[in-house]
């Protein structure tokens, strides 16, 4: 199945070019994020990447960390892992999540919901 064949009731998936355009990055950037385990897009039968809305929000956080805070990809992995593990320690995690969400232009709830998908970093 190709992404263009996805039914209306299923989630919207962005092709890699669409995702890159929305984020203002080169498609190679998204390939690197995938290779590094920072983004985990769905794959079509022909192995093409399909990015959901959660991937888009997560990519915004990654771009904020790399561009605005000059964090390298290993640092991003550590921060995202910390955020996932710190959900049990709300005070510090929520403060950090709040700052990231405000700067990235997404909600704290979106960050928290999306983090649980990426526990393999």
mmCIF file of N, CA and C in Angstrom:
data_model
loop_
_atom_site.group_PDB
_atom_site.id
_atom_site.type_symbol
_atom_site.label_atom_id
_atom_site.label_comp_id
_atom_site.label_asym_id
_atom_site.label_seq_id
_atom_site.Cartn_x
_atom_site.Cartn_y
_atom_site.Cartn_z
ATOM 1 N N UNK A 1 0.846 -1.185 0.000
ATOM 2 C CA UNK A 1 0.000 0.000 0.000
ATOM 3 C C UNK A 1 0.889 1.246 0.000
ATOM 4 N N UNK A 2 0.582 2.160 -0.841
ATOM 5 C CA UNK A 2 1.265 3.445 -0.859
ATOM 6 C C UNK A 2 0.540 4.391 0.079
ATOM 7 N N UNK A 3 1.233 5.433 0.522
ATOM 8 C CA UNK A 3 0.632 6.377 1.453
ATOM 9 C C UNK A 3 -0.545 7.110 0.850
ATOM 10 N N UNK A 4 -0.530 7.306 -0.449
ATOM 11 C CA UNK A 4 -1.638 8.002 -1.099
ATOM 12 C C UNK A 4 -2.912 7.164 -1.075
ATOM 13 N N UNK A 5 -2.781 5.877 -0.782
ATOM 14 C CA UNK A 5 -3.930 4.985 -0.743
ATOM 15 C C UNK A 5 -4.543 4.854 0.648
ATOM 16 N N UNK A 6 -4.056 5.585 1.608
ATOM 17 C CA UNK A 6 -4.555 5.485 2.976
ATOM 18 C C UNK A 6 -5.993 5.985 3.030
ATOM 19 N N UNK A 7 -6.819 5.255 3.713
ATOM 20 C CA UNK A 7 -8.236 5.613 3.812
ATOM 21 C C UNK A 7 -8.425 6.876 4.637
ATOM 22 N N UNK A 8 -9.573 7.497 4.450
ATOM 23 C CA UNK A 8 -9.883 8.749 5.142
ATOM 24 C C UNK A 8 -9.898 8.588 6.661
ATOM 25 N N UNK A 9 -10.329 7.427 7.167
ATOM 26 C CA UNK A 9 -10.445 7.243 8.614
ATOM 27 C C UNK A 9 -9.102 6.940 9.278
ATOM 28 N N UNK A 10 -8.069 6.689 8.493
ATOM 29 C CA UNK A 10 -6.746 6.451 9.054
ATOM 30 C C UNK A 10 -6.011 7.776 9.188
ATOM 31 N N UNK A 11 -4.957 7.776 9.994
ATOM 32 C CA UNK A 11 -4.208 9.008 10.199
ATOM 33 C C UNK A 11 -3.505 9.462 8.925
ATOM 34 N N UNK A 12 -3.328 10.754 8.820
ATOM 35 C CA UNK A 12 -2.654 11.372 7.670
ATOM 36 C C UNK A 12 -1.166 11.110 7.788
ATOM 37 N N UNK A 13 -0.558 10.601 6.742
ATOM 38 C CA UNK A 13 0.884 10.392 6.714
ATOM 39 C C UNK A 13 1.494 11.306 5.659
ATOM 40 N N UNK A 14 2.582 11.946 6.043
ATOM 41 C CA UNK A 14 3.299 12.842 5.140
ATOM 42 C C UNK A 14 4.446 12.080 4.495
ATOM 43 N N UNK A 15 4.607 12.273 3.192
ATOM 44 C CA UNK A 15 5.778 11.719 2.519
ATOM 45 C C UNK A 15 6.991 12.511 2.979
ATOM 46 N N UNK A 16 8.170 11.948 2.766
ATOM 47 C CA UNK A 16 9.387 12.574 3.270
ATOM 48 C C UNK A 16 9.580 13.988 2.705
ATOM 49 N N UNK A 17 9.253 14.186 1.447
ATOM 50 C CA UNK A 17 9.382 15.512 0.843
ATOM 51 C C UNK A 17 8.422 16.518 1.453
ATOM 52 N N UNK A 18 7.192 16.065 1.736
ATOM 53 C CA UNK A 18 6.208 16.941 2.379
ATOM 54 C C UNK A 18 6.667 17.329 3.779
ATOM 55 N N UNK A 19 7.151 16.344 4.501
ATOM 56 C CA UNK A 19 7.618 16.582 5.868
ATOM 57 C C UNK A 19 8.794 17.560 5.868
ATOM 58 N N UNK A 20 9.728 17.355 4.976
ATOM 59 C CA UNK A 20 10.898 18.233 4.879
ATOM 60 C C UNK A 20 10.462 19.656 4.551
ATOM 61 N N UNK A 21 9.518 19.785 3.660
ATOM 62 C CA UNK A 21 9.023 21.109 3.277
ATOM 63 C C UNK A 21 8.342 21.812 4.449
ATOM 64 N N UNK A 22 7.513 21.107 5.170
ATOM 65 C CA UNK A 22 6.818 21.676 6.331
ATOM 66 C C UNK A 22 7.830 22.171 7.366
ATOM 67 N N UNK A 23 8.868 21.378 7.593
ATOM 68 C CA UNK A 23 9.858 21.700 8.624
ATOM 69 C C UNK A 23 10.948 22.653 8.133
ATOM 70 N N UNK A 24 11.065 22.792 6.831
ATOM 71 C CA UNK A 24 12.124 23.640 6.275
ATOM 72 C C UNK A 24 13.501 23.015 6.378
ATOM 73 N N UNK A 25 13.554 21.695 6.192
ATOM 74 C CA UNK A 25 14.823 20.969 6.245
ATOM 75 C C UNK A 25 14.999 20.159 4.958
ATOM 76 N N UNK A 26 16.189 19.677 4.729
ATOM 77 C CA UNK A 26 16.479 18.802 3.595
ATOM 78 C C UNK A 26 15.992 17.397 3.951
ATOM 79 N N UNK A 27 15.591 16.632 2.949
ATOM 80 C CA UNK A 27 15.115 15.276 3.228
ATOM 81 C C UNK A 27 16.201 14.410 3.872
ATOM 82 N N UNK A 28 17.457 14.715 3.593
ATOM 83 C CA UNK A 28 18.550 13.949 4.207
ATOM 84 C C UNK A 28 18.545 14.115 5.727
ATOM 85 N N UNK A 29 18.121 15.280 6.203
ATOM 86 C CA UNK A 29 18.031 15.509 7.646
ATOM 87 C C UNK A 29 17.062 14.504 8.269
ATOM 88 N N UNK A 30 15.927 14.299 7.619
ATOM 89 C CA UNK A 30 14.941 13.347 8.137
ATOM 90 C C UNK A 30 15.462 11.918 8.054
ATOM 91 N N UNK A 31 16.210 11.623 7.026
ATOM 92 C CA UNK A 31 16.814 10.282 6.918
ATOM 93 C C UNK A 31 17.808 10.042 8.054
ATOM 94 N N UNK A 32 18.562 11.074 8.385
ATOM 95 C CA UNK A 32 19.522 10.963 9.497
ATOM 96 C C UNK A 32 18.771 10.758 10.813
ATOM 97 N N UNK A 33 17.708 11.525 11.033
ATOM 98 C CA UNK A 33 16.920 11.369 12.255
ATOM 99 C C UNK A 33 16.370 9.949 12.356
ATOM 100 N N UNK A 34 15.946 9.391 11.236
ATOM 101 C CA UNK A 34 15.442 8.023 11.210
ATOM 102 C C UNK A 34 16.575 7.044 11.543
ATOM 103 N N UNK A 35 17.705 7.205 10.884
ATOM 104 C CA UNK A 35 18.858 6.320 11.110
ATOM 105 C C UNK A 35 19.316 6.362 12.565
ATOM 106 N N UNK A 36 19.280 7.535 13.169
ATOM 107 C CA UNK A 36 19.717 7.707 14.557
ATOM 108 C C UNK A 36 18.650 7.291 15.573
ATOM 109 N N UNK A 37 17.463 6.938 15.111
ATOM 110 C CA UNK A 37 16.397 6.502 16.004
ATOM 111 C C UNK A 37 15.642 7.647 16.666
ATOM 112 N N UNK A 38 15.821 8.849 16.163
ATOM 113 C CA UNK A 38 15.124 10.007 16.726
ATOM 114 C C UNK A 38 13.695 10.112 16.209
ATOM 115 N N UNK A 39 13.482 9.712 14.985
ATOM 116 C CA UNK A 39 12.154 9.630 14.388
ATOM 117 C C UNK A 39 11.956 8.210 13.885
ATOM 118 N N UNK A 40 10.765 7.701 14.050
ATOM 119 C CA UNK A 40 10.462 6.341 13.606
ATOM 120 C C UNK A 40 9.239 6.367 12.693
ATOM 121 N N UNK A 41 9.436 6.790 11.440
ATOM 122 C CA UNK A 41 8.286 6.864 10.529
ATOM 123 C C UNK A 41 7.762 5.474 10.185
ATOM 124 N N UNK A 42 6.507 5.444 9.792
ATOM 125 C CA UNK A 42 5.932 4.197 9.306
ATOM 126 C C UNK A 42 6.533 3.930 7.931
ATOM 127 N N UNK A 43 6.435 2.698 7.480
ATOM 128 C CA UNK A 43 6.968 2.331 6.166
ATOM 129 C C UNK A 43 5.857 1.732 5.310
ATOM 130 N N UNK A 44 5.884 2.076 4.029
ATOM 131 C CA UNK A 44 4.931 1.500 3.081
ATOM 132 C C UNK A 44 5.448 0.128 2.651
ATOM 133 N N UNK A 45 4.661 -0.559 1.839
ATOM 134 C CA UNK A 45 5.086 -1.859 1.316
ATOM 135 C C UNK A 45 6.354 -1.734 0.481
ATOM 136 N N UNK A 46 6.561 -0.558 -0.093
ATOM 137 C CA UNK A 46 7.753 -0.326 -0.910
ATOM 138 C C UNK A 46 8.856 0.356 -0.103
ATOM 139 N N UNK A 47 8.731 0.345 1.223
ATOM 140 C CA UNK A 47 9.726 0.848 2.167
ATOM 141 C C UNK A 47 9.886 2.376 2.155
ATOM 142 N N UNK A 48 8.863 3.074 1.708
ATOM 143 C CA UNK A 48 8.904 4.532 1.748
ATOM 144 C C UNK A 48 8.450 5.008 3.118
ATOM 145 N N UNK A 49 9.060 6.105 3.579
ATOM 146 C CA UNK A 49 8.741 6.647 4.896
ATOM 147 C C UNK A 49 7.430 7.417 4.870
ATOM 148 N N UNK A 50 6.657 7.263 5.937
ATOM 149 C CA UNK A 50 5.426 8.024 6.118
ATOM 150 C C UNK A 50 5.410 8.602 7.521
ATOM 151 N N UNK A 51 5.336 9.919 7.612
ATOM 152 C CA UNK A 51 5.414 10.595 8.900
ATOM 153 C C UNK A 51 4.029 11.022 9.354
ATOM 154 N N UNK A 52 3.675 10.694 10.595
ATOM 155 C CA UNK A 52 2.388 11.082 11.152
ATOM 156 C C UNK A 52 2.533 12.422 11.886
ATOM 157 N N UNK A 53 1.436 12.905 12.409
ATOM 158 C CA UNK A 53 1.434 14.186 13.117
ATOM 159 C C UNK A 53 2.352 14.135 14.348
ATOM 160 N N UNK A 54 2.407 12.998 15.019
ATOM 161 C CA UNK A 54 3.298 12.855 16.176
ATOM 162 C C UNK A 54 4.762 13.009 15.756
ATOM 163 N N UNK A 55 5.105 12.450 14.611
ATOM 164 C CA UNK A 55 6.472 12.591 14.095
ATOM 165 C C UNK A 55 6.782 14.048 13.798
ATOM 166 N N UNK A 56 5.806 14.750 13.249
ATOM 167 C CA UNK A 56 5.989 16.172 12.939
ATOM 168 C C UNK A 56 6.267 16.964 14.207
ATOM 169 N N UNK A 57 5.497 16.718 15.253
ATOM 170 C CA UNK A 57 5.694 17.437 16.510
ATOM 171 C C UNK A 57 7.037 17.080 17.140
ATOM 172 N N UNK A 58 7.398 15.824 17.083
ATOM 173 C CA UNK A 58 8.685 15.399 17.639
ATOM 174 C C UNK A 58 9.835 16.042 16.862
ATOM 175 N N UNK A 59 9.718 16.114 15.549
ATOM 176 C CA UNK A 59 10.751 16.734 14.728
ATOM 177 C C UNK A 59 10.916 18.208 15.086
ATOM 178 N N UNK A 60 9.819 18.882 15.416
ATOM 179 C CA UNK A 60 9.907 20.287 15.820
ATOM 180 C C UNK A 60 10.724 20.429 17.101
ATOM 181 N N UNK A 61 10.546 19.507 18.019
ATOM 182 C CA UNK A 61 11.322 19.534 19.262
ATOM 183 C C UNK A 61 12.796 19.271 18.950
ATOM 184 N N UNK A 62 13.069 18.293 18.095
ATOM 185 C CA UNK A 62 14.452 17.982 17.725
ATOM 186 C C UNK A 62 15.111 19.196 17.071
ATOM 187 N N UNK A 63 14.400 19.825 16.165
ATOM 188 C CA UNK A 63 14.950 21.006 15.493
ATOM 189 C C UNK A 63 15.176 22.154 16.467
ATOM 190 N N UNK A 64 14.281 22.329 17.418
ATOM 191 C CA UNK A 64 14.487 23.370 18.428
ATOM 192 C C UNK A 64 15.757 23.085 19.219
ATOM 193 N N UNK A 65 15.910 21.846 19.658
ATOM 194 C CA UNK A 65 17.087 21.488 20.451
ATOM 195 C C UNK A 65 18.380 21.663 19.653
ATOM 196 N N UNK A 66 18.359 21.271 18.382
ATOM 197 C CA UNK A 66 19.586 21.351 17.581
ATOM 198 C C UNK A 66 19.881 22.765 17.106
ATOM 199 N N UNK A 67 18.859 23.493 16.705
ATOM 200 C CA UNK A 67 19.083 24.832 16.143
ATOM 201 C C UNK A 67 19.192 25.915 17.212
ATOM 202 N N UNK A 68 18.233 25.927 18.130
ATOM 203 C CA UNK A 68 18.201 27.015 19.113
ATOM 204 C C UNK A 68 19.139 26.785 20.286
ATOM 205 N N UNK A 69 19.289 25.529 20.684
ATOM 206 C CA UNK A 69 20.126 25.237 21.838
ATOM 207 C C UNK A 69 21.463 24.616 21.453
ATOM 208 N N UNK A 70 21.692 24.402 20.163
ATOM 209 C CA UNK A 70 22.938 23.837 19.649
ATOM 210 C C UNK A 70 23.283 22.482 20.274
ATOM 211 N N UNK A 71 22.273 21.668 20.499
ATOM 212 C CA UNK A 71 22.475 20.328 21.049
ATOM 213 C C UNK A 71 22.738 19.382 19.877
ATOM 214 N N UNK A 72 23.776 18.541 19.992
ATOM 215 C CA UNK A 72 24.027 17.578 18.925
ATOM 216 C C UNK A 72 23.048 16.402 19.046
ATOM 217 N N UNK A 73 23.041 15.521 18.050
ATOM 218 C CA UNK A 73 22.039 14.458 18.027
ATOM 219 C C UNK A 73 22.167 13.495 19.202
ATOM 220 N N UNK A 74 23.383 13.239 19.654
ATOM 221 C CA UNK A 74 23.538 12.395 20.850
ATOM 222 C C UNK A 74 22.928 13.083 22.056
ATOM 223 N N UNK A 75 23.108 14.378 22.147
ATOM 224 C CA UNK A 75 22.492 15.145 23.234
ATOM 225 C C UNK A 75 20.984 15.120 23.150
ATOM 226 N N UNK A 76 20.462 15.213 21.931
ATOM 227 C CA UNK A 76 19.010 15.151 21.739
ATOM 228 C C UNK A 76 18.486 13.805 22.227
ATOM 229 N N UNK A 77 19.192 12.729 21.895
ATOM 230 C CA UNK A 77 18.775 11.395 22.360
ATOM 231 C C UNK A 77 18.710 11.353 23.877
ATOM 232 N N UNK A 78 19.729 11.906 24.509
ATOM 233 C CA UNK A 78 19.781 11.899 25.974
ATOM 234 C C UNK A 78 18.634 12.717 26.559
ATOM 235 N N UNK A 79 18.387 13.883 25.992
ATOM 236 C CA UNK A 79 17.305 14.741 26.493
ATOM 237 C C UNK A 79 15.961 14.054 26.316
ATOM 238 N N UNK A 80 15.720 13.479 25.155
ATOM 239 C CA UNK A 80 14.437 12.813 24.926
ATOM 240 C C UNK A 80 14.267 11.605 25.847
ATOM 241 N N UNK A 81 15.350 10.874 26.059
ATOM 242 C CA UNK A 81 15.306 9.728 26.980
ATOM 243 C C UNK A 81 15.044 10.213 28.407
ATOM 244 N N UNK A 82 15.712 11.306 28.792
ATOM 245 C CA UNK A 82 15.509 11.896 30.111
ATOM 246 C C UNK A 82 14.050 12.311 30.303
ATOM 247 N N UNK A 83 13.492 12.950 29.297
ATOM 248 C CA UNK A 83 12.100 13.382 29.393
ATOM 249 C C UNK A 83 11.169 12.186 29.577
ATOM 250 N N UNK A 84 11.458 11.106 28.864
ATOM 251 C CA UNK A 84 10.634 9.904 28.998
ATOM 252 C C UNK A 84 10.754 9.330 30.417
ATOM 253 N N UNK A 85 11.975 9.196 30.899
ATOM 254 C CA UNK A 85 12.187 8.617 32.229
ATOM 255 C C UNK A 85 11.725 9.554 33.344
ATOM 256 N N UNK A 86 11.797 10.851 33.123
ATOM 257 C CA UNK A 86 11.465 11.827 34.161
ATOM 258 C C UNK A 86 9.972 12.038 34.350
ATOM 259 N N UNK A 87 9.200 11.371 33.579
ATOM 260 C CA UNK A 87 7.752 11.530 33.751
ATOM 261 C C UNK A 87 7.330 11.135 35.164
ATOM 262 N N UNK A 88 8.174 10.378 35.853
ATOM 263 C CA UNK A 88 7.894 10.025 37.241
ATOM 264 C C UNK A 88 8.339 11.128 38.197
ATOM 265 N N UNK A 89 9.122 12.059 37.713
ATOM 266 C CA UNK A 89 9.599 13.187 38.511
ATOM 267 C C UNK A 89 9.079 14.466 37.854
ATOM 268 N N UNK A 90 7.823 14.779 38.066
ATOM 269 C CA UNK A 90 7.154 15.811 37.273
ATOM 270 C C UNK A 90 7.725 17.218 37.378
ATOM 271 N N UNK A 91 8.237 17.616 38.513
ATOM 272 C CA UNK A 91 8.641 19.020 38.678
ATOM 273 C C UNK A 91 9.668 19.451 37.631
ATOM 274 N N UNK A 92 10.773 18.760 37.554
ATOM 275 C CA UNK A 92 11.835 19.129 36.617
ATOM 276 C C UNK A 92 11.429 18.846 35.176
ATOM 277 N N UNK A 93 10.850 17.688 34.950
ATOM 278 C CA UNK A 93 10.471 17.314 33.590
ATOM 279 C C UNK A 93 9.442 18.273 33.017
ATOM 280 N N UNK A 94 8.443 18.614 33.793
ATOM 281 C CA UNK A 94 7.402 19.502 33.283
ATOM 282 C C UNK A 94 7.928 20.899 33.003
ATOM 283 N N UNK A 95 8.863 21.366 33.817
ATOM 284 C CA UNK A 95 9.465 22.677 33.565
ATOM 285 C C UNK A 95 10.231 22.661 32.246
ATOM 286 N N UNK A 96 11.013 21.607 32.033
ATOM 287 C CA UNK A 96 11.777 21.477 30.803
ATOM 288 C C UNK A 96 10.850 21.296 29.605
ATOM 289 N N UNK A 97 9.854 20.449 29.756
ATOM 290 C CA UNK A 97 8.889 20.228 28.681
ATOM 291 C C UNK A 97 8.158 21.521 28.337
ATOM 292 N N UNK A 98 7.793 22.274 29.348
ATOM 293 C CA UNK A 98 7.103 23.542 29.129
ATOM 294 C C UNK A 98 7.964 24.502 28.315
ATOM 295 N N UNK A 99 9.232 24.621 28.682
ATOM 296 C CA UNK A 99 10.146 25.506 27.953
ATOM 297 C C UNK A 99 10.316 25.063 26.497
ATOM 298 N N UNK A 100 10.482 23.761 26.314
ATOM 299 C CA UNK A 100 10.656 23.233 24.960
ATOM 300 C C UNK A 100 9.385 23.454 24.145
ATOM 301 N N UNK A 101 8.238 23.163 24.738
ATOM 302 C CA UNK A 101 6.965 23.313 24.024
ATOM 303 C C UNK A 101 6.730 24.749 23.588
ATOM 304 N N UNK A 102 6.965 25.700 24.482
ATOM 305 C CA UNK A 102 6.770 27.108 24.144
ATOM 306 C C UNK A 102 7.678 27.529 23.003
ATOM 307 N N UNK A 103 8.919 27.123 23.068
ATOM 308 C CA UNK A 103 9.880 27.518 22.048
ATOM 309 C C UNK A 103 9.632 26.819 20.715
ATOM 310 N N UNK A 104 9.163 25.588 20.768
ATOM 311 C CA UNK A 104 8.921 24.829 19.535
ATOM 312 C C UNK A 104 7.538 25.105 18.957
ATOM 313 N N UNK A 105 6.684 25.776 19.724
ATOM 314 C CA UNK A 105 5.349 26.104 19.237
ATOM 315 C C UNK A 105 4.377 24.946 19.235
ATOM 316 N N UNK A 106 4.562 24.006 20.169
ATOM 317 C CA UNK A 106 3.633 22.888 20.298
ATOM 318 C C UNK A 106 3.220 22.761 21.753
ATOM 319 N N UNK A 107 2.203 21.961 22.011
ATOM 320 C CA UNK A 107 1.703 21.846 23.377
ATOM 321 C C UNK A 107 2.513 20.837 24.191
ATOM 322 N N UNK A 108 2.499 21.037 25.502
ATOM 323 C CA UNK A 108 3.186 20.111 26.408
ATOM 324 C C UNK A 108 2.578 18.716 26.300
ATOM 325 N N UNK A 109 1.273 18.670 26.145
ATOM 326 C CA UNK A 109 0.581 17.387 26.041
ATOM 327 C C UNK A 109 1.058 16.600 24.817
ATOM 328 N N UNK A 110 1.284 17.303 23.703
ATOM 329 C CA UNK A 110 1.777 16.635 22.496
ATOM 330 C C UNK A 110 3.146 16.030 22.741
ATOM 331 N N UNK A 111 4.002 16.762 23.439
ATOM 332 C CA UNK A 111 5.337 16.240 23.741
ATOM 333 C C UNK A 111 5.221 14.984 24.600
ATOM 334 N N UNK A 112 4.454 15.050 25.664
ATOM 335 C CA UNK A 112 4.316 13.905 26.561
ATOM 336 C C UNK A 112 3.720 12.698 25.854
ATOM 337 N N UNK A 113 2.709 12.925 25.029
ATOM 338 C CA UNK A 113 2.079 11.812 24.304
ATOM 339 C C UNK A 113 3.039 11.183 23.308
ATOM 340 N N UNK A 114 3.857 12.002 22.681
ATOM 341 C CA UNK A 114 4.746 11.499 21.650
ATOM 342 C C UNK A 114 5.995 10.814 22.199
ATOM 343 N N UNK A 115 6.423 11.208 23.374
ATOM 344 C CA UNK A 115 7.654 10.635 23.935
ATOM 345 C C UNK A 115 7.562 9.138 24.179
ATOM 346 N N UNK A 116 6.401 8.661 24.548
ATOM 347 C CA UNK A 116 6.278 7.245 24.882
ATOM 348 C C UNK A 116 6.507 6.311 23.681
ATOM 349 N N UNK A 117 6.417 6.853 22.465
ATOM 350 C CA UNK A 117 6.654 6.051 21.271
ATOM 351 C C UNK A 117 8.136 5.767 21.038
ATOM 352 N N UNK A 118 9.008 6.509 21.705
ATOM 353 C CA UNK A 118 10.439 6.459 21.377
ATOM 354 C C UNK A 118 11.262 6.055 22.581
ATOM 355 N N UNK A 119 11.067 4.877 23.069
ATOM 356 C CA UNK A 119 11.803 4.433 24.244
ATOM 357 C C UNK A 119 13.001 3.570 23.871
ATOM 358 N N UNK A 120 13.335 3.516 22.601
ATOM 359 C CA UNK A 120 14.430 2.630 22.165
ATOM 360 C C UNK A 120 15.766 3.359 22.009
ATOM 361 N N UNK A 121 15.772 4.691 22.175
ATOM 362 C CA UNK A 121 17.003 5.476 21.959
ATOM 363 C C UNK A 121 18.085 5.108 22.945
#
